[in-house]
PDB file of C-alpha atoms and ligand atoms in Angstrom:
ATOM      1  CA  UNK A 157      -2.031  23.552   2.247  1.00  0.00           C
ATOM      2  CA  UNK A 158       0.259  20.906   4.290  1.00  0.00           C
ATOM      3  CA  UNK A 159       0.322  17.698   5.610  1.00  0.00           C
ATOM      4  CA  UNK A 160      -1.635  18.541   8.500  1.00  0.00           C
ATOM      5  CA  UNK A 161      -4.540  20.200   6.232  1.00  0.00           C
ATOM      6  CA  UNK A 162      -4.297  16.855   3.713  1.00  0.00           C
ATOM      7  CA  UNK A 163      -4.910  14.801   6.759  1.00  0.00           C
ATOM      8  CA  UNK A 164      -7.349  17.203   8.550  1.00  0.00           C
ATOM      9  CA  UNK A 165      -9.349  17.118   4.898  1.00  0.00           C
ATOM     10  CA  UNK A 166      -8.981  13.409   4.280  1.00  0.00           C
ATOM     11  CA  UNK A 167     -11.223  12.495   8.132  1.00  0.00           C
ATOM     12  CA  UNK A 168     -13.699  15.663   7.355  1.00  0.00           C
ATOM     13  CA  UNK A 169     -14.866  13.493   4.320  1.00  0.00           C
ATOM     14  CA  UNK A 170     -14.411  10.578   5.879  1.00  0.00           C
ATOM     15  CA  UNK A 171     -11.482   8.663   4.372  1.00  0.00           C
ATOM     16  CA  UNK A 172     -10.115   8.587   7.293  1.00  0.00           C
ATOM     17  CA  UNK A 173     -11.687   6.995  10.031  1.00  0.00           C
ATOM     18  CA  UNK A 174      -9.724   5.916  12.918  1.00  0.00           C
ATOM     19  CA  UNK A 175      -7.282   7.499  15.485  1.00  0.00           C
ATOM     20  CA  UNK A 176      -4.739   4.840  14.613  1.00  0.00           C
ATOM     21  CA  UNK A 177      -4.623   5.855  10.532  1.00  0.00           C
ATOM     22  CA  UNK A 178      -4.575   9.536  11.977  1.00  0.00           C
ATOM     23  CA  UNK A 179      -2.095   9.877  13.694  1.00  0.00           C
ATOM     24  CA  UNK A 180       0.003   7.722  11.104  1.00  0.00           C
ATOM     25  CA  UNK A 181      -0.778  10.245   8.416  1.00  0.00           C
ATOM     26  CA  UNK A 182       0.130  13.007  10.401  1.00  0.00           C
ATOM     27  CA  UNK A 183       3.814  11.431  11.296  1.00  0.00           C
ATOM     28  CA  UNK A 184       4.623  10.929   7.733  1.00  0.00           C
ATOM     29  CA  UNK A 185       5.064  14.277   5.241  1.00  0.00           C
ATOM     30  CA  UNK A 186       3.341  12.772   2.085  1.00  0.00           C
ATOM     31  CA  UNK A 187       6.171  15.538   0.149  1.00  0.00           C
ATOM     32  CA  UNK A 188       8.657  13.539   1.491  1.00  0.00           C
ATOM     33  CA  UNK A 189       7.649  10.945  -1.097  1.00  0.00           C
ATOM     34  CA  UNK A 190       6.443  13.082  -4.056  1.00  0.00           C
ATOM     35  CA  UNK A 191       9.105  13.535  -6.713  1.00  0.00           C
ATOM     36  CA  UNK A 192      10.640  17.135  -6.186  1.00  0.00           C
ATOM     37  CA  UNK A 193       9.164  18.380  -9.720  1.00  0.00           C
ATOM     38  CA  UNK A 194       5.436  17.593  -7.948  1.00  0.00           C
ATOM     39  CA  UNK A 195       6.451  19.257  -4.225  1.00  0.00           C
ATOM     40  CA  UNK A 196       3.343  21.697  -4.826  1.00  0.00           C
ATOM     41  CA  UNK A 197       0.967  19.111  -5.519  1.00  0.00           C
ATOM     42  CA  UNK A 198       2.013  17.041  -2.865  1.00  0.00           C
ATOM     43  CA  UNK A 199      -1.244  17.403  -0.524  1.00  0.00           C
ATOM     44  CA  UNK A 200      -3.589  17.728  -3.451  1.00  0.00           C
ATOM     45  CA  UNK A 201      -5.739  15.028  -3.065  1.00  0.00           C
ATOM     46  CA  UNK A 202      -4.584  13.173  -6.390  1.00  0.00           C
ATOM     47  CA  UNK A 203      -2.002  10.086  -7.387  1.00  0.00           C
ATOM     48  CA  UNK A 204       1.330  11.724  -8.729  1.00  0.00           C
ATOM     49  CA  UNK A 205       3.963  10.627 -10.824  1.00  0.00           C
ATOM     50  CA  UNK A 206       7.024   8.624  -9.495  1.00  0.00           C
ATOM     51  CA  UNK A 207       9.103   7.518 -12.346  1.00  0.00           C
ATOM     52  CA  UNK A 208       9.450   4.151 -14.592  1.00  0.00           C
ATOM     53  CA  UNK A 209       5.476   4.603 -15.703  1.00  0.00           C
ATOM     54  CA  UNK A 210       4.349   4.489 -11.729  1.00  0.00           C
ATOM     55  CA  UNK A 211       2.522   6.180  -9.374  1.00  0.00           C
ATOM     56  CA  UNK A 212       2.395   7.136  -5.698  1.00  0.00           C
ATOM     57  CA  UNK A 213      -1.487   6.766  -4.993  1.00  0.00           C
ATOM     58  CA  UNK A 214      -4.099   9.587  -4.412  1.00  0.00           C
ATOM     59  CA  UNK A 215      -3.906  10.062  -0.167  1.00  0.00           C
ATOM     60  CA  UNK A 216      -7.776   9.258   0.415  1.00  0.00           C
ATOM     61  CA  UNK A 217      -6.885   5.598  -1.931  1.00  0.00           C
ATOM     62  CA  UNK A 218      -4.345   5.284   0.656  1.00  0.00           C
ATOM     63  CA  UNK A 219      -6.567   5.784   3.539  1.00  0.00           C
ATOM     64  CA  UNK A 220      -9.503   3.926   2.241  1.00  0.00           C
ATOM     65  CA  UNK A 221      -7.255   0.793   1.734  1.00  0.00           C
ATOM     66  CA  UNK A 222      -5.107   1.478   5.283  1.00  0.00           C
ATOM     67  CA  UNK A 223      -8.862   1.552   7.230  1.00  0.00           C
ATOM     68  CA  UNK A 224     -10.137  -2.007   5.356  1.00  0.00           C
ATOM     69  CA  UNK A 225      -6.747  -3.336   6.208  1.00  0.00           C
ATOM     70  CA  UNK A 226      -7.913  -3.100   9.854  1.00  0.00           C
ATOM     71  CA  UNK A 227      -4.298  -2.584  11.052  1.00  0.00           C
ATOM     72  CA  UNK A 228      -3.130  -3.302  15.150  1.00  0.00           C
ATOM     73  CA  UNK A 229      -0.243  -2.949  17.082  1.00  0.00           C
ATOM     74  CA  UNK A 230       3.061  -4.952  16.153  1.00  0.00           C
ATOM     75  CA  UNK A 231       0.617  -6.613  12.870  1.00  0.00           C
ATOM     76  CA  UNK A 232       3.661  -7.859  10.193  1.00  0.00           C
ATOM     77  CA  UNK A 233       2.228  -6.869   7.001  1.00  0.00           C
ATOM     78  CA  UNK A 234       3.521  -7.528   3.603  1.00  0.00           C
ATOM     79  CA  UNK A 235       2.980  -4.655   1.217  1.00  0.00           C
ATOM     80  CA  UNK A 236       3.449  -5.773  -2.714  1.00  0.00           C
ATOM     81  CA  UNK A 237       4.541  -2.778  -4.510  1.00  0.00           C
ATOM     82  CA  UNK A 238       6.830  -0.384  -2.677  1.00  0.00           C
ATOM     83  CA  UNK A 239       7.208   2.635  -4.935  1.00  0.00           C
ATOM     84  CA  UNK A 240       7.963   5.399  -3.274  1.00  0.00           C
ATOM     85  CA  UNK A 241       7.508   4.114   0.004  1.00  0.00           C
ATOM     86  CA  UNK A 242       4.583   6.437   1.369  1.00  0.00           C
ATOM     87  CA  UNK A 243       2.482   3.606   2.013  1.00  0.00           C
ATOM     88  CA  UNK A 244       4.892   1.393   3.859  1.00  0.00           C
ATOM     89  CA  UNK A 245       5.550   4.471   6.348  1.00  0.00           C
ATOM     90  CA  UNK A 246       2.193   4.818   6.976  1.00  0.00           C
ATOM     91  CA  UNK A 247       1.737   1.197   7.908  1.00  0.00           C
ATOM     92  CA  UNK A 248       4.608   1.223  10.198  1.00  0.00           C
ATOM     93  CA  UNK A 249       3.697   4.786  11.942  1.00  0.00           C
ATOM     94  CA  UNK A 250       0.384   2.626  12.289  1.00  0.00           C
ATOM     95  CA  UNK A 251       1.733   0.204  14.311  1.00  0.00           C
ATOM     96  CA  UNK A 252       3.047  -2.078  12.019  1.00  0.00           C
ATOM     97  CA  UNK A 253       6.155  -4.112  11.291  1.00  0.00           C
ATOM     98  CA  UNK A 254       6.134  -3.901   7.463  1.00  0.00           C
ATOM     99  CA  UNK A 255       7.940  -6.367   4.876  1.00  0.00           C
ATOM    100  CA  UNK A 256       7.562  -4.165   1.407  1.00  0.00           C
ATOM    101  CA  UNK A 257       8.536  -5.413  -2.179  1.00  0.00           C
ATOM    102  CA  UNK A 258       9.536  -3.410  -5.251  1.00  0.00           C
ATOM    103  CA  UNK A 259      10.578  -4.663  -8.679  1.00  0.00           C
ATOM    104  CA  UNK A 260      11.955  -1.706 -10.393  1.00  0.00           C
ATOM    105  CA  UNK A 261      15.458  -1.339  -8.639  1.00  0.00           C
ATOM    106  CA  UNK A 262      15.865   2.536  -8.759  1.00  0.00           C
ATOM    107  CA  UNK A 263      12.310   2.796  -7.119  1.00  0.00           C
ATOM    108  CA  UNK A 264      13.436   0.270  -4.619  1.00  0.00           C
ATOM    109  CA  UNK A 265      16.267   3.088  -4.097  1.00  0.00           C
ATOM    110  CA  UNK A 266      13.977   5.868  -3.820  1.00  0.00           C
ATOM    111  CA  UNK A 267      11.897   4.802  -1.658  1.00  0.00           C
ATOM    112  CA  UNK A 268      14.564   3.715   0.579  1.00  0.00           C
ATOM    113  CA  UNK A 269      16.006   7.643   0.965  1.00  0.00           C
ATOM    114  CA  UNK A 270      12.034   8.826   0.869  1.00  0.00           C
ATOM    115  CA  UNK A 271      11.944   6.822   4.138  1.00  0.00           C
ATOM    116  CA  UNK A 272      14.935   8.212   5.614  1.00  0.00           C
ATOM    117  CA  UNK A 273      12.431  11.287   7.242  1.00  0.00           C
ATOM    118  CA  UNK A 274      10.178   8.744   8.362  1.00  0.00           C
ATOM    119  CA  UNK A 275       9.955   8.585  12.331  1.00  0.00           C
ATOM    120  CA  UNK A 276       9.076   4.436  11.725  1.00  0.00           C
ATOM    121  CA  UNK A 277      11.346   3.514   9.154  1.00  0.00           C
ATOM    122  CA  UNK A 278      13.372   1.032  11.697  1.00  0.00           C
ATOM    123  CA  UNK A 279      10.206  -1.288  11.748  1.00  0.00           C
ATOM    124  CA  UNK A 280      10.208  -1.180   7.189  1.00  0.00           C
ATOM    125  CA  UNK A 281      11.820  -3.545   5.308  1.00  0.00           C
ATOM    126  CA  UNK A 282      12.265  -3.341   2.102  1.00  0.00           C
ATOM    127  CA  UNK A 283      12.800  -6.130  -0.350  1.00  0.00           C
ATOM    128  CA  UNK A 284      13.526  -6.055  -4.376  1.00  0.00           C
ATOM    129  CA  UNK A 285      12.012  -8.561  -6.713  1.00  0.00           C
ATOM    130  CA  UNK A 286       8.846  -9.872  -7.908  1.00  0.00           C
ATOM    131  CA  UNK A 287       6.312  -9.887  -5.251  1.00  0.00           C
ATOM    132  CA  UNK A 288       3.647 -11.481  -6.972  1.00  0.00           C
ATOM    133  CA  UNK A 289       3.857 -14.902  -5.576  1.00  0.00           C
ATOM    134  CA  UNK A 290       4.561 -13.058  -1.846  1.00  0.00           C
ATOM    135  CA  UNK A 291       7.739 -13.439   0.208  1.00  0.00           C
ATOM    136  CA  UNK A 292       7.863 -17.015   1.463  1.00  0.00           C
ATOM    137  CA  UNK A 293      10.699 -16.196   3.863  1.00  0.00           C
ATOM    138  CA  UNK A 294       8.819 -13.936   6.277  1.00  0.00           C
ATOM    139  CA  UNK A 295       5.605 -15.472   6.133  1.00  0.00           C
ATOM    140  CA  UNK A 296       2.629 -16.217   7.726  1.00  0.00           C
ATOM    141  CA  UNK A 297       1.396 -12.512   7.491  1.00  0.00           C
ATOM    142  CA  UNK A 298      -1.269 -10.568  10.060  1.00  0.00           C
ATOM    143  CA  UNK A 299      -2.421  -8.805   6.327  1.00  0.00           C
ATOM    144  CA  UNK A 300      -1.193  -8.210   3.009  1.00  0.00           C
ATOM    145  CA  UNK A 301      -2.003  -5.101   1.177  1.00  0.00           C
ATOM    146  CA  UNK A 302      -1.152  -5.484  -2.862  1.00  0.00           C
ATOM    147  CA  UNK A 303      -1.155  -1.879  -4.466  1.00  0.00           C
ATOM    148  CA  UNK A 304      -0.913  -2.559  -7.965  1.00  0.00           C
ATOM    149  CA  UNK A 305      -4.102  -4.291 -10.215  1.00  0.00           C
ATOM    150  CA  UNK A 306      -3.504  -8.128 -10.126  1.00  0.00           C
ATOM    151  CA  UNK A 307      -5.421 -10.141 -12.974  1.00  0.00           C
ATOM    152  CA  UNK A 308      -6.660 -12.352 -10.208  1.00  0.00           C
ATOM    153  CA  UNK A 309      -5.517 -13.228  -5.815  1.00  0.00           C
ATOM    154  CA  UNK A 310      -2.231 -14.621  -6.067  1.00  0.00           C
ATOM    155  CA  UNK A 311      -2.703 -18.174  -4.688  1.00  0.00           C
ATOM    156  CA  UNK A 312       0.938 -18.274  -2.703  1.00  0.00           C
ATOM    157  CA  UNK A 313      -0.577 -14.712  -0.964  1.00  0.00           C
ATOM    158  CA  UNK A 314      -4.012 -17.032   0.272  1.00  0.00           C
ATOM    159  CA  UNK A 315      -1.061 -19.522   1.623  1.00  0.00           C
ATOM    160  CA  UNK A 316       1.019 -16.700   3.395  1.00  0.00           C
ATOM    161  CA  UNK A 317      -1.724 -15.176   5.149  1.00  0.00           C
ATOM    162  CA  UNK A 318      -2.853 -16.234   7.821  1.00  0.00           C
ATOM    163  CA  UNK A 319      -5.736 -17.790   9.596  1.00  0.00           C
ATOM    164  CA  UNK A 320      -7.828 -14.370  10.576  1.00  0.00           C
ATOM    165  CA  UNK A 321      -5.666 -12.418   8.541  1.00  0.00           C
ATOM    166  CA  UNK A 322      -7.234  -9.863   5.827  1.00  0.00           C
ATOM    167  CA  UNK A 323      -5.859  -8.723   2.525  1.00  0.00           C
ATOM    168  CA  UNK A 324      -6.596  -5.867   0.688  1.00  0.00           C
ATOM    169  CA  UNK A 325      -5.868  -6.294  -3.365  1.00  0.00           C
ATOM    170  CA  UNK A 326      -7.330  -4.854  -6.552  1.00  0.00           C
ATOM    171  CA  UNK A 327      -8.229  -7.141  -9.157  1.00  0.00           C
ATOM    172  CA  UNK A 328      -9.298  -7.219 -12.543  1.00  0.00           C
ATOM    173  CA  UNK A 329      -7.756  -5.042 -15.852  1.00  0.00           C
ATOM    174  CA  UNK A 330      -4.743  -3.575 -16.310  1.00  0.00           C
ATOM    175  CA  UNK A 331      -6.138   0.072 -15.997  1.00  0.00           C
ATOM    176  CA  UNK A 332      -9.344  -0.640 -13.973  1.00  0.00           C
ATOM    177  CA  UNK A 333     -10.219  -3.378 -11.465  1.00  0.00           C
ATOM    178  CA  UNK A 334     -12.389  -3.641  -8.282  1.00  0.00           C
ATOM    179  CA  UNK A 335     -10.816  -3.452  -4.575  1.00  0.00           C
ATOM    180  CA  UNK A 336     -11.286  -7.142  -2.577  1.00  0.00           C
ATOM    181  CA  UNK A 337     -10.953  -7.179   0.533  1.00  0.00           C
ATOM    182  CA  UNK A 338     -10.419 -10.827   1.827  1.00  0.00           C
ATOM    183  CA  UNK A 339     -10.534 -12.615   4.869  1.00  0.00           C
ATOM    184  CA  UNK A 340      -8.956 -15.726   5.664  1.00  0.00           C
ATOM    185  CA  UNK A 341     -11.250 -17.967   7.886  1.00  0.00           C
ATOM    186  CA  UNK A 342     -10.343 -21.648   9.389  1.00  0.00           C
ATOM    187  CA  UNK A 343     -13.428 -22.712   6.493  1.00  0.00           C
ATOM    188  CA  UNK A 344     -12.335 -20.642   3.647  1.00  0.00           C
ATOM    189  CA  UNK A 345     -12.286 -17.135   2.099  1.00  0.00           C
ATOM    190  CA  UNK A 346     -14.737 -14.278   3.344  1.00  0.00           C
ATOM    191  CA  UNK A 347     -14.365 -11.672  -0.012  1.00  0.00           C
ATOM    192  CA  UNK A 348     -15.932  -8.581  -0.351  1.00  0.00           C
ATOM    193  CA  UNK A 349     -15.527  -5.934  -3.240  1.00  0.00           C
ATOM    194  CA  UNK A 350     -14.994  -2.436  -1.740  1.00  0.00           C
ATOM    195  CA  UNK A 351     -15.901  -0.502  -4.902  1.00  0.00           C
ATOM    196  CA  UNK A 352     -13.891   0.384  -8.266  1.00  0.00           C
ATOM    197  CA  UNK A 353     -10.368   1.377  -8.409  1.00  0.00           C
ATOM    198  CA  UNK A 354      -7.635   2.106 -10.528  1.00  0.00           C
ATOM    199  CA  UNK A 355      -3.817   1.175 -10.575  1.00  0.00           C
ATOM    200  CA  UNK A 356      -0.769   0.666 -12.384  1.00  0.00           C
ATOM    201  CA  UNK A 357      -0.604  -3.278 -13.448  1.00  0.00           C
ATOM    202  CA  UNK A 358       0.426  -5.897 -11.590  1.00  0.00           C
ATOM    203  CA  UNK A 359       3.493  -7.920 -13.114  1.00  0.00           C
ATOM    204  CA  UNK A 360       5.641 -11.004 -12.618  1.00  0.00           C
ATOM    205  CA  UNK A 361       4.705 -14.390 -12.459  1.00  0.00           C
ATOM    206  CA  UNK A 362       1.277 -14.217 -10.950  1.00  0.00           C
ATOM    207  CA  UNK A 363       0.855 -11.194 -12.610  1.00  0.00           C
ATOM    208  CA  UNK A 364      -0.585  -9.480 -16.005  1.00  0.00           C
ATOM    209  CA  UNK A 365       1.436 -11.072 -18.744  1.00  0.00           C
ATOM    210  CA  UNK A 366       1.170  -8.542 -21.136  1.00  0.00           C
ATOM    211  CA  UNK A 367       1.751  -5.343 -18.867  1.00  0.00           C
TER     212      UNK A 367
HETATM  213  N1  SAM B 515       2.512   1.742  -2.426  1.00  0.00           N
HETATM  214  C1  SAM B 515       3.162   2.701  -3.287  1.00  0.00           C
HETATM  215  C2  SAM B 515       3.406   4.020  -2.600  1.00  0.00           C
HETATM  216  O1  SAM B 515       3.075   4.163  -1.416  1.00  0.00           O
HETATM  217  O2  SAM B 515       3.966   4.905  -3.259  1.00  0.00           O
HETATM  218  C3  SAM B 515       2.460   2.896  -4.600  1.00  0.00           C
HETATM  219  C4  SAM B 515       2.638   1.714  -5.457  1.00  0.00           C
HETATM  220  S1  SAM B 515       2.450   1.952  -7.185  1.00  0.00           S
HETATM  221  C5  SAM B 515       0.753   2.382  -7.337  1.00  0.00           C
HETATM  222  C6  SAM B 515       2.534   0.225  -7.660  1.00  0.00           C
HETATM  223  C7  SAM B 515       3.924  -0.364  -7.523  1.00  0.00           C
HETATM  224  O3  SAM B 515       3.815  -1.781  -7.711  1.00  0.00           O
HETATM  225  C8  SAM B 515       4.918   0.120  -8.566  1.00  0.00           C
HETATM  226  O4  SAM B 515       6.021   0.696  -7.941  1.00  0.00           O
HETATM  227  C9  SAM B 515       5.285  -1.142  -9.349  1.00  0.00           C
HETATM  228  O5  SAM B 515       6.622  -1.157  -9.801  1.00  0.00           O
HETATM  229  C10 SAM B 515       5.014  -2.211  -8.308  1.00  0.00           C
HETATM  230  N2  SAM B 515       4.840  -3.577  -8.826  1.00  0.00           N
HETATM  231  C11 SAM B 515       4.123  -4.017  -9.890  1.00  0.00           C
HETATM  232  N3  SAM B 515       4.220  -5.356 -10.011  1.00  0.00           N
HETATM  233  C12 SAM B 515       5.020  -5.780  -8.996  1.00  0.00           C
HETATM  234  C13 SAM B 515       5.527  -7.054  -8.588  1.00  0.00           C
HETATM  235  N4  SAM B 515       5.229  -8.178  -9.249  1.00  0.00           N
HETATM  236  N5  SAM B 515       6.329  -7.118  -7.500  1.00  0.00           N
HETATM  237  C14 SAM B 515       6.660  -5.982  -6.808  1.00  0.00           C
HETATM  238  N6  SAM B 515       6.223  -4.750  -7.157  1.00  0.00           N
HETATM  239  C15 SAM B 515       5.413  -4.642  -8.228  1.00  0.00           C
END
């Protein structure tokens, strides 16, 4: 197995839809972001330890959330939840210029030399603090993509997208929640649950209290 087959795999059974997401995946080596101990699992189709009690997700979570997030050429995204920095990559290889935050310093570090094999890392930024409430500075955002389980939708992350924007966020428990995927119309908020999902908790402000 290798990236290539992962990727190959991933559009056969349709988690992967679109050139765009493609292409992206095939530009970025998901072992270039797995944790050297988990090299040979690196293209299994499964999330994988990354230290500090997180996870890099499974590749076909990735893709399912990258295709809802309907990305487009130059889109600035803000990404809550940078861990190792796979996901951010992708984004960027997609097109994207891509505003990530991380909480846990020494992830923030390791995702900063993961990226340093990525072909788009020039157009990632990477930020360290609590992203729950968004990053104020940068904003309005063409989408925000939140990959860790938020009790509820941030209300500063409705503010900071913007009008026609879409945001992609799990919601609900700290182990399971469902995916919403939200749209930000002129007259309110289009949201639509995807299906069930499961990741690490959310923390922080707007975040699970008790995580
Ligand atoms: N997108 C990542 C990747 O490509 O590897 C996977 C992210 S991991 C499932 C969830 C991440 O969210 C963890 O690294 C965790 O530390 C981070 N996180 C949780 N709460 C956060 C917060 N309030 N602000 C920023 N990051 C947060």
């Amino acid at each position: 197995m290798n990236n290539e087959h992962m990727v190959e795999t991933l559009a056969m059974y349709g988690y992967i839809k679109s050139e765009r997401i493609k292409e992206a995946f095939l530009k970025v080596d998901r072992a270039n972001f797995v944790p050297e101990e988990y090299r040979d699992k690196a293209y299994f189709d499964d999330p994988l330890p990354i230290g500090h009690a997180q996870t890099i997700s499974a590749p076909s979570m990735v893709a399912i959330m990258l295709e809802l997030l309907e990305l487009f050429e130059g889109a600035k995204v803000l990404e809550i939840g940078t861990g190792s920095g796979y996901n951010a990559c992708l984004m960027a290889c997609a097109g994207a210029e891509v505003y990530t935050i991380e909480r846990i310093p020494a992830l923030r570090d390791m995702a900063k030399k993961n990226m340093e094999k990525c072909p788009c890392r020039s157009k990632v930024r990477i930020l360290l603090g609590d992203g729950s409430g968004g990053y104020e500075a940068e904003a309005p955002y063409d989408r925000i993509i939140v990959t860790c389980g938020a009790p509820d939708v941030p209300s500063p992350l409705i503010e900071q997208l913007k009008i026609g924007g879409i945001m992609v966020i799990p919601i609900g428990g700290t182990f399971f929640q469902e995916l919403y995927v939200i749209k930000k119309e002129r007259n309110g908020l289009k949201k639509r649950v995807w299906g069930d999902v499961a990741f690490v908790p959310m923390v922080g402000k707007y975040g699970h209290r008790w995580a």
